[in-house]
PDB file of C-alpha atoms in Angstrom:
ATOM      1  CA  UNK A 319    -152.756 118.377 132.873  1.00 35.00           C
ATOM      2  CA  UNK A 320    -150.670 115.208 132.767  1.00 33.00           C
ATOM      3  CA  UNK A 321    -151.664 111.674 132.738  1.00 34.00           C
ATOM      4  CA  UNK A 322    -149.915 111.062 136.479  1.00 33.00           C
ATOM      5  CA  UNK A 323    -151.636 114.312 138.095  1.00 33.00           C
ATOM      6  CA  UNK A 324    -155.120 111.891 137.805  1.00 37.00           C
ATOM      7  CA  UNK A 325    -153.224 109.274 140.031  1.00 34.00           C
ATOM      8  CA  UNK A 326    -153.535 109.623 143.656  1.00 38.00           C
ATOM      9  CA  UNK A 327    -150.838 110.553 145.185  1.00 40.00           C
ATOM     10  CA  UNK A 328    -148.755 107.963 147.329  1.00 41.00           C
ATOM     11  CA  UNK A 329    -146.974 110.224 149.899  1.00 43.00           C
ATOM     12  CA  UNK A 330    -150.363 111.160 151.611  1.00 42.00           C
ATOM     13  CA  UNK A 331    -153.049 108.265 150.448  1.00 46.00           C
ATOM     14  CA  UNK A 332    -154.235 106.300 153.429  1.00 47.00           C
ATOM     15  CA  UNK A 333    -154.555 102.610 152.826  1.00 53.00           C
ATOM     16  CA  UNK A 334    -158.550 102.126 152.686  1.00 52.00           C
ATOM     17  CA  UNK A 335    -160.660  99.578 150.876  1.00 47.00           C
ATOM     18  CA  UNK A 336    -160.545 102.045 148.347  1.00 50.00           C
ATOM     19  CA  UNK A 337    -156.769 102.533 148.120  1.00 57.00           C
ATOM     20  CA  UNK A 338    -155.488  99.220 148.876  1.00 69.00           C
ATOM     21  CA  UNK A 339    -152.243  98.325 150.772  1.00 81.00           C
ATOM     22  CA  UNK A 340    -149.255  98.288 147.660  1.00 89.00           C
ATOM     23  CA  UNK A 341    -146.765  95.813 147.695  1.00 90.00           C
ATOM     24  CA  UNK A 342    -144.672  97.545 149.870  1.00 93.00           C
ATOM     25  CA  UNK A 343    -146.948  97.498 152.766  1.00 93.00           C
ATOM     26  CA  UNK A 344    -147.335  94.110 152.459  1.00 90.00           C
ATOM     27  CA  UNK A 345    -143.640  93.979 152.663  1.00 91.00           C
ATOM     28  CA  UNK A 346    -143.508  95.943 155.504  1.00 94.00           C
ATOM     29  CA  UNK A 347    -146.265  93.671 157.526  1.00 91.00           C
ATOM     30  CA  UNK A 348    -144.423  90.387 156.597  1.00 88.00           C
ATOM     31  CA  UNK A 349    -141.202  91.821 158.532  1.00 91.00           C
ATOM     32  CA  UNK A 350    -143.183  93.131 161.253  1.00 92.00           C
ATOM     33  CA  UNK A 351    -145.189  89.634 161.469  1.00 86.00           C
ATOM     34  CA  UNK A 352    -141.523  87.997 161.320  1.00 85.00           C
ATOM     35  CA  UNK A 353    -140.436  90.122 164.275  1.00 89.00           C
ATOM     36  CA  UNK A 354    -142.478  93.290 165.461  1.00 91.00           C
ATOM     37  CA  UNK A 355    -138.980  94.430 167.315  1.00 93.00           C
ATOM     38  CA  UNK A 356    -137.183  95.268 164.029  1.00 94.00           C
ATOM     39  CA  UNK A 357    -136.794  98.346 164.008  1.00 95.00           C
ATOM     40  CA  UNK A 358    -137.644 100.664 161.015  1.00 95.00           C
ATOM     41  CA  UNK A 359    -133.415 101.023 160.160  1.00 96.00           C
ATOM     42  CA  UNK A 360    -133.830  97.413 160.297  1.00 96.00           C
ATOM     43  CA  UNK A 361    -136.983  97.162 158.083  1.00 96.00           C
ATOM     44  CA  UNK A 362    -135.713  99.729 155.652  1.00 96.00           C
ATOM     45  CA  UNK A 363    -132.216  97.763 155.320  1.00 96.00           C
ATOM     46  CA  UNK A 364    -133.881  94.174 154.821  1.00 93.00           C
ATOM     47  CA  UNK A 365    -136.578  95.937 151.822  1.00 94.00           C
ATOM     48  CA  UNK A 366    -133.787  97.862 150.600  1.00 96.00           C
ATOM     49  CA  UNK A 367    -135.845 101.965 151.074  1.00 96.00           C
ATOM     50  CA  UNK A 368    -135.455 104.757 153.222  1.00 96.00           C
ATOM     51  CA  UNK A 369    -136.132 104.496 156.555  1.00 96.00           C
ATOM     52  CA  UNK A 370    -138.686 107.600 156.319  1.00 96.00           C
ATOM     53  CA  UNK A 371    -140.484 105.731 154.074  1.00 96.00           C
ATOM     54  CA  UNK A 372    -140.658 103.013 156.471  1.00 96.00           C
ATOM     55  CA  UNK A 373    -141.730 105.033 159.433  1.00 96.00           C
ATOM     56  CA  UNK A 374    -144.131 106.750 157.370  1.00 96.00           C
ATOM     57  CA  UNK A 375    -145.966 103.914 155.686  1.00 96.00           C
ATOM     58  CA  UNK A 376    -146.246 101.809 159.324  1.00 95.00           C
ATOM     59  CA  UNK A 377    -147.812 105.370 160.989  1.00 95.00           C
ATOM     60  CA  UNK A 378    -150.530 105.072 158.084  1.00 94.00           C
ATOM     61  CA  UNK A 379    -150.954 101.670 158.534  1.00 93.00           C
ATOM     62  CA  UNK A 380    -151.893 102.231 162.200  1.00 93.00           C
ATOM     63  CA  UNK A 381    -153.642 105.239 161.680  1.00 93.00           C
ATOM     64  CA  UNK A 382    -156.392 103.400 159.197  1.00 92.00           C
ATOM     65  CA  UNK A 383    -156.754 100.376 161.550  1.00 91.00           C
ATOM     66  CA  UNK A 384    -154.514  98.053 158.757  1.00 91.00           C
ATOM     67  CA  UNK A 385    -151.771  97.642 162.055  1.00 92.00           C
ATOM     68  CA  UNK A 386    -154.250  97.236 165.045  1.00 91.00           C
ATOM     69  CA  UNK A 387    -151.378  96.711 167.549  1.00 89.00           C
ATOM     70  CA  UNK A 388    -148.433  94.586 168.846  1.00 87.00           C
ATOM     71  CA  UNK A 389    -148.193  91.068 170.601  1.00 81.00           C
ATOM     72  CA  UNK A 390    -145.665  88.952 172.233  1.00 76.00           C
ATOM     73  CA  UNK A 391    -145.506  85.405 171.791  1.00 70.00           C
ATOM     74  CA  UNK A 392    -145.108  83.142 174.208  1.00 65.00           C
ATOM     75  CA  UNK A 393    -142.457  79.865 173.812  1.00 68.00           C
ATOM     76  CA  UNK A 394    -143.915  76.954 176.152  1.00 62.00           C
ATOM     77  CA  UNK A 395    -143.387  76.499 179.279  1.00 63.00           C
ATOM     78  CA  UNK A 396    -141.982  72.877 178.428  1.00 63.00           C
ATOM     79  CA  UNK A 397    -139.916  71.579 175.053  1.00 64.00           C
ATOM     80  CA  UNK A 398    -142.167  68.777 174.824  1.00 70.00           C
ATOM     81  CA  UNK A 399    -142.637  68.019 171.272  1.00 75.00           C
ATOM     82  CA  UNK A 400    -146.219  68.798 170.046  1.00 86.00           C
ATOM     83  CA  UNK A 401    -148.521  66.470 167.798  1.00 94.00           C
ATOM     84  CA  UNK A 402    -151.140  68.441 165.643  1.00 95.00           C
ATOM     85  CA  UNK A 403    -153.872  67.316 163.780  1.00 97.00           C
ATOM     86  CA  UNK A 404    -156.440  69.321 161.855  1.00 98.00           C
ATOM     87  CA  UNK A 405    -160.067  67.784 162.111  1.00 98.00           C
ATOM     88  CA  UNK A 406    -162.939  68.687 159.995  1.00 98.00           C
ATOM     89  CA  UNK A 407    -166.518  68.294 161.144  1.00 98.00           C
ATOM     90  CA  UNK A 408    -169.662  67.539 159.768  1.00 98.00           C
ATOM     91  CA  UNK A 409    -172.816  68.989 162.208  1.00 98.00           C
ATOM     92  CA  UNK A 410    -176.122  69.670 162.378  1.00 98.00           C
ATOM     93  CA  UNK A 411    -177.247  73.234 161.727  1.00 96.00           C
ATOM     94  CA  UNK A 412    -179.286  73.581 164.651  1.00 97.00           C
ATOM     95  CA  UNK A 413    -176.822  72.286 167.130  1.00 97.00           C
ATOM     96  CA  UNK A 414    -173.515  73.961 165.833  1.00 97.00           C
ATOM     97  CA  UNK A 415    -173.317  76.810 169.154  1.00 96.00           C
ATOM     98  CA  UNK A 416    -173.749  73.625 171.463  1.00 97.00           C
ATOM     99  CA  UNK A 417    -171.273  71.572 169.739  1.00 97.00           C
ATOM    100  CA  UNK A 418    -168.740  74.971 169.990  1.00 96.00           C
ATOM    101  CA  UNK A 419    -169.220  75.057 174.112  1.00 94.00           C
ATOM    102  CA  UNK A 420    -168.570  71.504 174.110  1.00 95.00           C
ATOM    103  CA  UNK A 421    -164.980  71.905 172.032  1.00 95.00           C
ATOM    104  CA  UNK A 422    -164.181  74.765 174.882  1.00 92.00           C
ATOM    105  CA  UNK A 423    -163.613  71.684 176.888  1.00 90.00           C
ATOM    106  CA  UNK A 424    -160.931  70.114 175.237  1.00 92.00           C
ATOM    107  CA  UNK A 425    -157.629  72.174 176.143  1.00 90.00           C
ATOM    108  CA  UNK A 426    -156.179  70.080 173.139  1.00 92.00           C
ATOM    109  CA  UNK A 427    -158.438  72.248 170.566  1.00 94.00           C
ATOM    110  CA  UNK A 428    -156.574  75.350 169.726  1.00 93.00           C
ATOM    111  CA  UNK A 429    -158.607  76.945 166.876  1.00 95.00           C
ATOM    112  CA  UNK A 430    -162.143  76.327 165.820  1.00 97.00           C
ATOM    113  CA  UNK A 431    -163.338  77.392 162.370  1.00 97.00           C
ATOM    114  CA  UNK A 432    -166.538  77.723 160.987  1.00 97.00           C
ATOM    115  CA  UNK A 433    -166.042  76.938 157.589  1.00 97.00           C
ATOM    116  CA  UNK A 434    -168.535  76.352 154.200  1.00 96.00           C
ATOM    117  CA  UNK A 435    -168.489  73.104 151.804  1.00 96.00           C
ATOM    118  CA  UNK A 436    -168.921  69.434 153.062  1.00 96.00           C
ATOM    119  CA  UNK A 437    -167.872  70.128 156.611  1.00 98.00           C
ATOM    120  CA  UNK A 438    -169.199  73.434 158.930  1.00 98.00           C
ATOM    121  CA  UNK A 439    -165.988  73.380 161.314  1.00 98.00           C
ATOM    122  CA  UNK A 440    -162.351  73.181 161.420  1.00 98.00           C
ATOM    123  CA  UNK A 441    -160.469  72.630 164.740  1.00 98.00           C
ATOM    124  CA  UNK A 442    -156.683  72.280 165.307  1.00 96.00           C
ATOM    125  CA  UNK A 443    -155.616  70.512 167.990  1.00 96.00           C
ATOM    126  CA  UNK A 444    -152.076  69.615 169.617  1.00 94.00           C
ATOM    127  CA  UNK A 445    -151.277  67.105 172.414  1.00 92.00           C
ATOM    128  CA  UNK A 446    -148.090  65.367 173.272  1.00 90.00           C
ATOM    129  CA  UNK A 447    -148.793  62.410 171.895  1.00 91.00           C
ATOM    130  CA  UNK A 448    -150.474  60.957 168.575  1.00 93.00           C
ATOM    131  CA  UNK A 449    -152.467  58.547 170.774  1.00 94.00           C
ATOM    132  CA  UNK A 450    -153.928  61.672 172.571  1.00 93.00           C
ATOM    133  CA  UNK A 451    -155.353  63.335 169.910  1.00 95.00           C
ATOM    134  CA  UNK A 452    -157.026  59.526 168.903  1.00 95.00           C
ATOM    135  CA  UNK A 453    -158.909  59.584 172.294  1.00 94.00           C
ATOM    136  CA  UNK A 454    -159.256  63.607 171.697  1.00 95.00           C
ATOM    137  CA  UNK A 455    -161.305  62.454 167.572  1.00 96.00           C
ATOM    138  CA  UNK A 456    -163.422  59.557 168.888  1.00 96.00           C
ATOM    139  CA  UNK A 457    -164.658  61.682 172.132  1.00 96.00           C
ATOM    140  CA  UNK A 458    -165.682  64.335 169.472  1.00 97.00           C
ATOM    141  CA  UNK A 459    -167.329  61.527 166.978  1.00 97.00           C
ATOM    142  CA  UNK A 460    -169.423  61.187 169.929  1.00 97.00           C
ATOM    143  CA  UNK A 461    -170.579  64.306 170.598  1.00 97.00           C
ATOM    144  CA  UNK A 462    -174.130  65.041 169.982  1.00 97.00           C
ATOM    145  CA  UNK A 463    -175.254  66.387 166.493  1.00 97.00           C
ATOM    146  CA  UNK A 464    -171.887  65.758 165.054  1.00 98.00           C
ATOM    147  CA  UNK A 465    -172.621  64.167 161.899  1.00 98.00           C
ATOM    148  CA  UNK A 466    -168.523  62.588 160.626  1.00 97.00           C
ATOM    149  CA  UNK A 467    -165.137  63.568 161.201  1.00 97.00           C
ATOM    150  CA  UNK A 468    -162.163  63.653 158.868  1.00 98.00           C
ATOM    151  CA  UNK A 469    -158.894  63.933 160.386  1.00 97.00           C
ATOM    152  CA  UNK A 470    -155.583  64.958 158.995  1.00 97.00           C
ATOM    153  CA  UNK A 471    -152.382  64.816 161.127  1.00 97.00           C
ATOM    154  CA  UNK A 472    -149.984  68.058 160.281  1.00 96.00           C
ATOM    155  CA  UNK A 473    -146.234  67.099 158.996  1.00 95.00           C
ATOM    156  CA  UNK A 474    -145.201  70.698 159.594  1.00 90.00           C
ATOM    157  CA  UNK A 475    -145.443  74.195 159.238  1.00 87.00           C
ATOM    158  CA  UNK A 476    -144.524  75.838 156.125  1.00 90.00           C
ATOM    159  CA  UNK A 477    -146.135  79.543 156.470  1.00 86.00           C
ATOM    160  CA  UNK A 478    -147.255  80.396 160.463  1.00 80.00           C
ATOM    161  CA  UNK A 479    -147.642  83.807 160.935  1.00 75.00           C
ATOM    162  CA  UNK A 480    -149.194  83.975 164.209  1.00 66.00           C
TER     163      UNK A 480
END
């Protein structure tokens, strides 16, 4: 018996949390995250494999839950420029699920975090203007059982997957 018939073989492994996703699956997931239209020709082209290969690996994917589905993403409605800030908060334990119903409120927050270290949440928030979000951080300040705020106003996007 050879050294490489003790290695699982490739062709037919699943990835699970005990066969992990290779490189080329993560590959293959960055193009789809870049543009879930492309089509496996496409992908295959761009990673520079067959297209099989392609097929085959995104049918595994989706067959062990790694590839749970498809989305469109909306543009907005409007090309109004966006200002985004990313606010970290400082609450008490006990009042952290009534603080969360409270940020439901604020159309403004877009993602809310719960996070460990100094602060217990992260929220992102966009509004047209700076001077929104200003109103948007003192209104929270003042929010019962929210300890301090630290705010941090975003200069752009580097990585945004979603």
């Amino acid at each position: 018996m050879t050294a490489t018939a003790l290695l699982p073989d490739t062709r037919t492994t699943r990835p699970t949390a005990e066969s992990p996703m290779d490189q080329l699956d993560r590959r293959i997931i960055a193009a789809l995250q870049h543009n879930a239209r492309a089509s496996t020709t496409q992908i295959a082209a761009r990673l520079g494999v067959a297209r099989t290969t392609v097929h085959e690996r995104i049918r595994r994917m989706e067959d062990a839950g790694v590839i749970a589905g498809y989305s469109v993403v909306l543009g907005r409605a409007d090309d109004t420029p966006r200002v985004q800030v990313v606010v970290l908060l400082e609450v008490q334990q006990k009042e952290t699920a009534r603080i969360i119903k409270r940020l439901e409120a604020y159309p403004e927050v877009k993602l809310c975090l719960s996070i460990n270290g100094e602060f217990d949440l992260l929220l992102s928030a966009e509004a047209p203007r700076i001077e929104d979000l200003d109103i948007l951080v003192d209104e929270l300040a003042k929010i019962p059982g929210v300890l301090r705020t630290n705010t941090s106003v975003v200069f752009g996007r580097r990585i945004d997957r979603n």
